[in-house]
């Protein structure tokens, strides 16, 4: 069928104005017939039509249907607008109510529109498993879902099975152990911590079903898509992959079946998987801030600002050996002043390189393996010294407070990460580096900062230093849980290396009374820091990080070209 062929064309009324409407294979167009506005045409891609309803219907803020409208029908579709203070495009639910000369014509329009939706929207989800975190962010997860998201899913004909989580890692465990037959994707209503649970569950289940070990260098790509409805404190992953933190925008991306591949970093200790990361694996400053903030949970989100100021004033640096496997600098560079936007050519070209044996590199066939580049593909580069911070990110890690992120030119799906090394420097210089994250100035244009595009990173302590230097009671206290330093690695990182948050909060508080990680400005400076892995503290210092290209897929499309994304000066 010729997608440009007009399938139906007629005169329709919108309010008191008459339009000439036409449905082709790809678009629904309507043009005002008033002589003064003959060039005023609205064109909506069929792929962005959310639903078609009989009568004059409203969905948000609540559903309503007008009476005596047997000749009317309502088309709901994606409508874009500027996001104002944030960088990206807000998606709204557009609505146009059409009136037909007859009921038969109304029925003909509705039938053909619904057929067009089924024909050209095969990637849309029909059944979703939704996890709501009622405790994240401002504790509005339930309200956000039921008032903003659920009505849109119902309009689009999506069946959703909703689980309100009662404990940490409940979502991860459900994905790993329960029957998921019939589900097209999983959705989290929460923040980055909730997303991490889904990430570990989806990756772990995929490897289990494929008979693979998560400790191996190569992992199988995941078919089950992940959706994010932002309802947390930072929602960094959502912001970096969509461009805004807005529940309606994210819900519409899910509805139309957008698919964004995403690189994932696996973190290992002595050949055993510890965790997965997509946004930040940070040592030094970022690890210290997270560890210190655990002593001030009663402050809420303000604890991060307070802890950041305290750690900065402590003026710490740490000795270490950083080794990295460079990526091909001819493909892209963290200093090329580009942005990874929707339809990114670098990520698109990387698909064929990451999956060379796939008959259709653009597909997400279950036979795809996310290959980690082996050591034989290049020489490791070593950097030894004292560092303020060592960070690895697989995305820009942008957020509302840092719109350009840790690495503005990082890509979502090119199979690489950006390694940022901040060597020891004077406090004013480091403050300049931190401040540039909130502006359009280049934070890498400083003499003590290096950034490299890499495929793997290895960190070790200098000779004479030991991971156990902080004492036998060293522990990692995350969002309400802990992992002991001496814990034996298990067979499945997704099942056993995630922190069981909330179950041992009382024990954590008791132990913190005995020994705090940071004791303020008056105590001696520790010689070993901790790793911040997407907001969780790792139980090990010496680690190996591997970047797995396009390991998972999100219901997103990246920041769109129309986004108000500034570039570095």
JSON list of N, CA, C and O in Angstrom, two decimals, residues 359-385:
[
{"chain": "A", "resi": 359, "resn": "UNK", "atom": "N", "xyz": [21.75, -10.08, 11.31]},
{"chain": "A", "resi": 359, "resn": "UNK", "atom": "CA", "xyz": [21.27, -9.85, 9.95]},
{"chain": "A", "resi": 359, "resn": "UNK", "atom": "C", "xyz": [20.63, -8.48, 9.78]},
{"chain": "A", "resi": 359, "resn": "UNK", "atom": "O", "xyz": [20.62, -7.93, 8.70]},
{"chain": "A", "resi": 360, "resn": "UNK", "atom": "N", "xyz": [20.06, -7.96, 10.86]},
{"chain": "A", "resi": 360, "resn": "UNK", "atom": "CA", "xyz": [19.44, -6.64, 10.82]},
{"chain": "A", "resi": 360, "resn": "UNK", "atom": "C", "xyz": [19.92, -5.88, 12.03]},
{"chain": "A", "resi": 360, "resn": "UNK", "atom": "O", "xyz": [19.40, -6.01, 13.12]},
{"chain": "A", "resi": 361, "resn": "UNK", "atom": "N", "xyz": [20.97, -5.08, 11.83]},
{"chain": "A", "resi": 361, "resn": "UNK", "atom": "CA", "xyz": [21.61, -4.42, 12.97]},
{"chain": "A", "resi": 361, "resn": "UNK", "atom": "C", "xyz": [20.71, -3.43, 13.64]},
{"chain": "A", "resi": 361, "resn": "UNK", "atom": "O", "xyz": [20.92, -3.06, 14.79]},
{"chain": "A", "resi": 362, "resn": "UNK", "atom": "N", "xyz": [19.68, -2.95, 12.97]},
{"chain": "A", "resi": 362, "resn": "UNK", "atom": "CA", "xyz": [18.81, -1.95, 13.57]},
{"chain": "A", "resi": 362, "resn": "UNK", "atom": "C", "xyz": [17.72, -2.56, 14.42]},
{"chain": "A", "resi": 362, "resn": "UNK", "atom": "O", "xyz": [16.99, -1.87, 15.11]},
{"chain": "A", "resi": 363, "resn": "UNK", "atom": "N", "xyz": [17.57, -3.87, 14.38]},
{"chain": "A", "resi": 363, "resn": "UNK", "atom": "CA", "xyz": [16.51, -4.51, 15.15]},
{"chain": "A", "resi": 363, "resn": "UNK", "atom": "C", "xyz": [16.99, -4.83, 16.55]},
{"chain": "A", "resi": 363, "resn": "UNK", "atom": "O", "xyz": [18.14, -4.65, 16.89]},
{"chain": "A", "resi": 364, "resn": "UNK", "atom": "N", "xyz": [16.06, -5.32, 17.39]},
{"chain": "A", "resi": 364, "resn": "UNK", "atom": "CA", "xyz": [16.43, -5.70, 18.75]},
{"chain": "A", "resi": 364, "resn": "UNK", "atom": "C", "xyz": [16.20, -7.19, 18.94]},
{"chain": "A", "resi": 364, "resn": "UNK", "atom": "O", "xyz": [15.56, -7.63, 19.86]},
{"chain": "A", "resi": 365, "resn": "UNK", "atom": "N", "xyz": [16.68, -7.96, 17.98]},
{"chain": "A", "resi": 365, "resn": "UNK", "atom": "CA", "xyz": [16.48, -9.40, 18.00]},
{"chain": "A", "resi": 365, "resn": "UNK", "atom": "C", "xyz": [17.12, -10.00, 19.25]},
{"chain": "A", "resi": 365, "resn": "UNK", "atom": "O", "xyz": [18.17, -9.57, 19.69]},
{"chain": "A", "resi": 366, "resn": "UNK", "atom": "N", "xyz": [16.48, -11.02, 19.79]},
{"chain": "A", "resi": 366, "resn": "UNK", "atom": "CA", "xyz": [16.95, -11.60, 21.05]},
{"chain": "A", "resi": 366, "resn": "UNK", "atom": "C", "xyz": [18.30, -12.28, 20.92]},
{"chain": "A", "resi": 366, "resn": "UNK", "atom": "O", "xyz": [18.91, -12.63, 21.92]},
{"chain": "A", "resi": 367, "resn": "UNK", "atom": "N", "xyz": [18.78, -12.49, 19.69]},
{"chain": "A", "resi": 367, "resn": "UNK", "atom": "CA", "xyz": [20.07, -13.14, 19.51]},
{"chain": "A", "resi": 367, "resn": "UNK", "atom": "C", "xyz": [21.22, -12.16, 19.66]},
{"chain": "A", "resi": 367, "resn": "UNK", "atom": "O", "xyz": [22.38, -12.55, 19.63]},
{"chain": "A", "resi": 368, "resn": "UNK", "atom": "N", "xyz": [20.92, -10.89, 19.84]},
{"chain": "A", "resi": 368, "resn": "UNK", "atom": "CA", "xyz": [21.98, -9.89, 19.98]},
{"chain": "A", "resi": 368, "resn": "UNK", "atom": "C", "xyz": [22.71, -10.06, 21.30]},
{"chain": "A", "resi": 368, "resn": "UNK", "atom": "O", "xyz": [22.09, -10.23, 22.35]},
{"chain": "A", "resi": 369, "resn": "UNK", "atom": "N", "xyz": [24.02, -9.98, 21.24]},
{"chain": "A", "resi": 369, "resn": "UNK", "atom": "CA", "xyz": [24.82, -9.98, 22.45]},
{"chain": "A", "resi": 369, "resn": "UNK", "atom": "C", "xyz": [25.55, -8.65, 22.54]},
{"chain": "A", "resi": 369, "resn": "UNK", "atom": "O", "xyz": [26.15, -8.20, 21.57]},
{"chain": "A", "resi": 370, "resn": "UNK", "atom": "N", "xyz": [25.45, -8.04, 23.72]},
{"chain": "A", "resi": 370, "resn": "UNK", "atom": "CA", "xyz": [26.16, -6.78, 23.92]},
{"chain": "A", "resi": 370, "resn": "UNK", "atom": "C", "xyz": [27.61, -7.11, 24.22]},
{"chain": "A", "resi": 370, "resn": "UNK", "atom": "O", "xyz": [27.95, -7.50, 25.34]},
{"chain": "A", "resi": 371, "resn": "UNK", "atom": "N", "xyz": [28.45, -6.99, 23.22]},
{"chain": "A", "resi": 371, "resn": "UNK", "atom": "CA", "xyz": [29.82, -7.44, 23.34]},
{"chain": "A", "resi": 371, "resn": "UNK", "atom": "C", "xyz": [30.68, -6.37, 24.00]},
{"chain": "A", "resi": 371, "resn": "UNK", "atom": "O", "xyz": [30.73, -5.23, 23.55]},
{"chain": "A", "resi": 372, "resn": "UNK", "atom": "N", "xyz": [31.35, -6.75, 25.09]},
{"chain": "A", "resi": 372, "resn": "UNK", "atom": "CA", "xyz": [32.37, -5.89, 25.66]},
{"chain": "A", "resi": 372, "resn": "UNK", "atom": "C", "xyz": [33.65, -6.11, 24.90]},
{"chain": "A", "resi": 372, "resn": "UNK", "atom": "O", "xyz": [34.06, -7.24, 24.67]},
{"chain": "A", "resi": 373, "resn": "UNK", "atom": "N", "xyz": [34.28, -5.02, 24.48]},
{"chain": "A", "resi": 373, "resn": "UNK", "atom": "CA", "xyz": [35.52, -5.13, 23.71]},
{"chain": "A", "resi": 373, "resn": "UNK", "atom": "C", "xyz": [36.62, -5.73, 24.58]},
{"chain": "A", "resi": 373, "resn": "UNK", "atom": "O", "xyz": [36.93, -5.22, 25.65]},
{"chain": "A", "resi": 374, "resn": "UNK", "atom": "N", "xyz": [37.23, -6.77, 24.12]},
{"chain": "A", "resi": 374, "resn": "UNK", "atom": "CA", "xyz": [38.25, -7.47, 24.90]},
{"chain": "A", "resi": 374, "resn": "UNK", "atom": "C", "xyz": [39.55, -6.68, 24.96]},
{"chain": "A", "resi": 374, "resn": "UNK", "atom": "O", "xyz": [39.79, -5.75, 24.21]},
{"chain": "A", "resi": 375, "resn": "UNK", "atom": "N", "xyz": [40.39, -7.11, 25.88]},
{"chain": "A", "resi": 375, "resn": "UNK", "atom": "CA", "xyz": [41.66, -6.40, 26.09]},
{"chain": "A", "resi": 375, "resn": "UNK", "atom": "C", "xyz": [42.54, -6.42, 24.85]},
{"chain": "A", "resi": 375, "resn": "UNK", "atom": "O", "xyz": [43.38, -5.55, 24.65]},
{"chain": "A", "resi": 376, "resn": "UNK", "atom": "N", "xyz": [42.37, -7.42, 23.99]},
{"chain": "A", "resi": 376, "resn": "UNK", "atom": "CA", "xyz": [43.24, -7.55, 22.83]},
{"chain": "A", "resi": 376, "resn": "UNK", "atom": "C", "xyz": [42.96, -6.48, 21.78]},
{"chain": "A", "resi": 376, "resn": "UNK", "atom": "O", "xyz": [43.73, -6.31, 20.85]},
{"chain": "A", "resi": 377, "resn": "UNK", "atom": "N", "xyz": [41.86, -5.71, 21.93]},
{"chain": "A", "resi": 377, "resn": "UNK", "atom": "CA", "xyz": [41.52, -4.72, 20.93]},
{"chain": "A", "resi": 377, "resn": "UNK", "atom": "C", "xyz": [42.24, -3.40, 21.14]},
{"chain": "A", "resi": 377, "resn": "UNK", "atom": "O", "xyz": [42.02, -2.45, 20.42]},
{"chain": "A", "resi": 378, "resn": "UNK", "atom": "N", "xyz": [43.08, -3.34, 22.13]},
{"chain": "A", "resi": 378, "resn": "UNK", "atom": "CA", "xyz": [43.80, -2.10, 22.37]},
{"chain": "A", "resi": 378, "resn": "UNK", "atom": "C", "xyz": [44.68, -2.23, 23.59]},
{"chain": "A", "resi": 378, "resn": "UNK", "atom": "O", "xyz": [44.64, -3.22, 24.32]},
{"chain": "A", "resi": 379, "resn": "UNK", "atom": "N", "xyz": [45.49, -1.21, 23.81]},
{"chain": "A", "resi": 379, "resn": "UNK", "atom": "CA", "xyz": [46.40, -1.19, 24.95]},
{"chain": "A", "resi": 379, "resn": "UNK", "atom": "C", "xyz": [45.80, -0.36, 26.07]},
{"chain": "A", "resi": 379, "resn": "UNK", "atom": "O", "xyz": [45.23, 0.72, 25.84]},
{"chain": "A", "resi": 380, "resn": "UNK", "atom": "N", "xyz": [45.91, -0.86, 27.27]},
{"chain": "A", "resi": 380, "resn": "UNK", "atom": "CA", "xyz": [45.43, -0.13, 28.43]},
{"chain": "A", "resi": 380, "resn": "UNK", "atom": "C", "xyz": [46.38, 1.04, 28.73]},
{"chain": "A", "resi": 380, "resn": "UNK", "atom": "O", "xyz": [47.59, 0.93, 28.60]},
{"chain": "A", "resi": 381, "resn": "UNK", "atom": "N", "xyz": [45.79, 2.15, 29.13]},
{"chain": "A", "resi": 381, "resn": "UNK", "atom": "CA", "xyz": [46.55, 3.34, 29.49]},
{"chain": "A", "resi": 381, "resn": "UNK", "atom": "C", "xyz": [46.45, 3.52, 31.01]},
{"chain": "A", "resi": 381, "resn": "UNK", "atom": "O", "xyz": [45.37, 3.38, 31.58]},
{"chain": "A", "resi": 382, "resn": "UNK", "atom": "N", "xyz": [47.56, 3.82, 31.65]},
{"chain": "A", "resi": 382, "resn": "UNK", "atom": "CA", "xyz": [47.60, 3.95, 33.11]},
{"chain": "A", "resi": 382, "resn": "UNK", "atom": "C", "xyz": [47.86, 5.39, 33.52]},
{"chain": "A", "resi": 382, "resn": "UNK", "atom": "O", "xyz": [48.67, 6.10, 32.91]},
{"chain": "A", "resi": 383, "resn": "UNK", "atom": "N", "xyz": [47.14, 5.81, 34.56]},
{"chain": "A", "resi": 383, "resn": "UNK", "atom": "CA", "xyz": [47.34, 7.14, 35.15]},
{"chain": "A", "resi": 383, "resn": "UNK", "atom": "C", "xyz": [47.41, 6.95, 36.66]},
{"chain": "A", "resi": 383, "resn": "UNK", "atom": "O", "xyz": [46.46, 6.48, 37.28]},
{"chain": "A", "resi": 384, "resn": "UNK", "atom": "N", "xyz": [48.53, 7.31, 37.25]},
{"chain": "A", "resi": 384, "resn": "UNK", "atom": "CA", "xyz": [48.71, 7.16, 38.69]},
{"chain": "A", "resi": 384, "resn": "UNK", "atom": "C", "xyz": [48.92, 8.52, 39.32]},
{"chain": "A", "resi": 384, "resn": "UNK", "atom": "O", "xyz": [49.55, 9.40, 38.75]},
{"chain": "A", "resi": 385, "resn": "UNK", "atom": "N", "xyz": [48.38, 8.70, 40.50]},
{"chain": "A", "resi": 385, "resn": "UNK", "atom": "CA", "xyz": [48.56, 9.96, 41.21]},
{"chain": "A", "resi": 385, "resn": "UNK", "atom": "C", "xyz": [47.53, 10.14, 42.29]},
{"chain": "A", "resi": 385, "resn": "UNK", "atom": "O", "xyz": [46.92, 9.17, 42.78]}
]
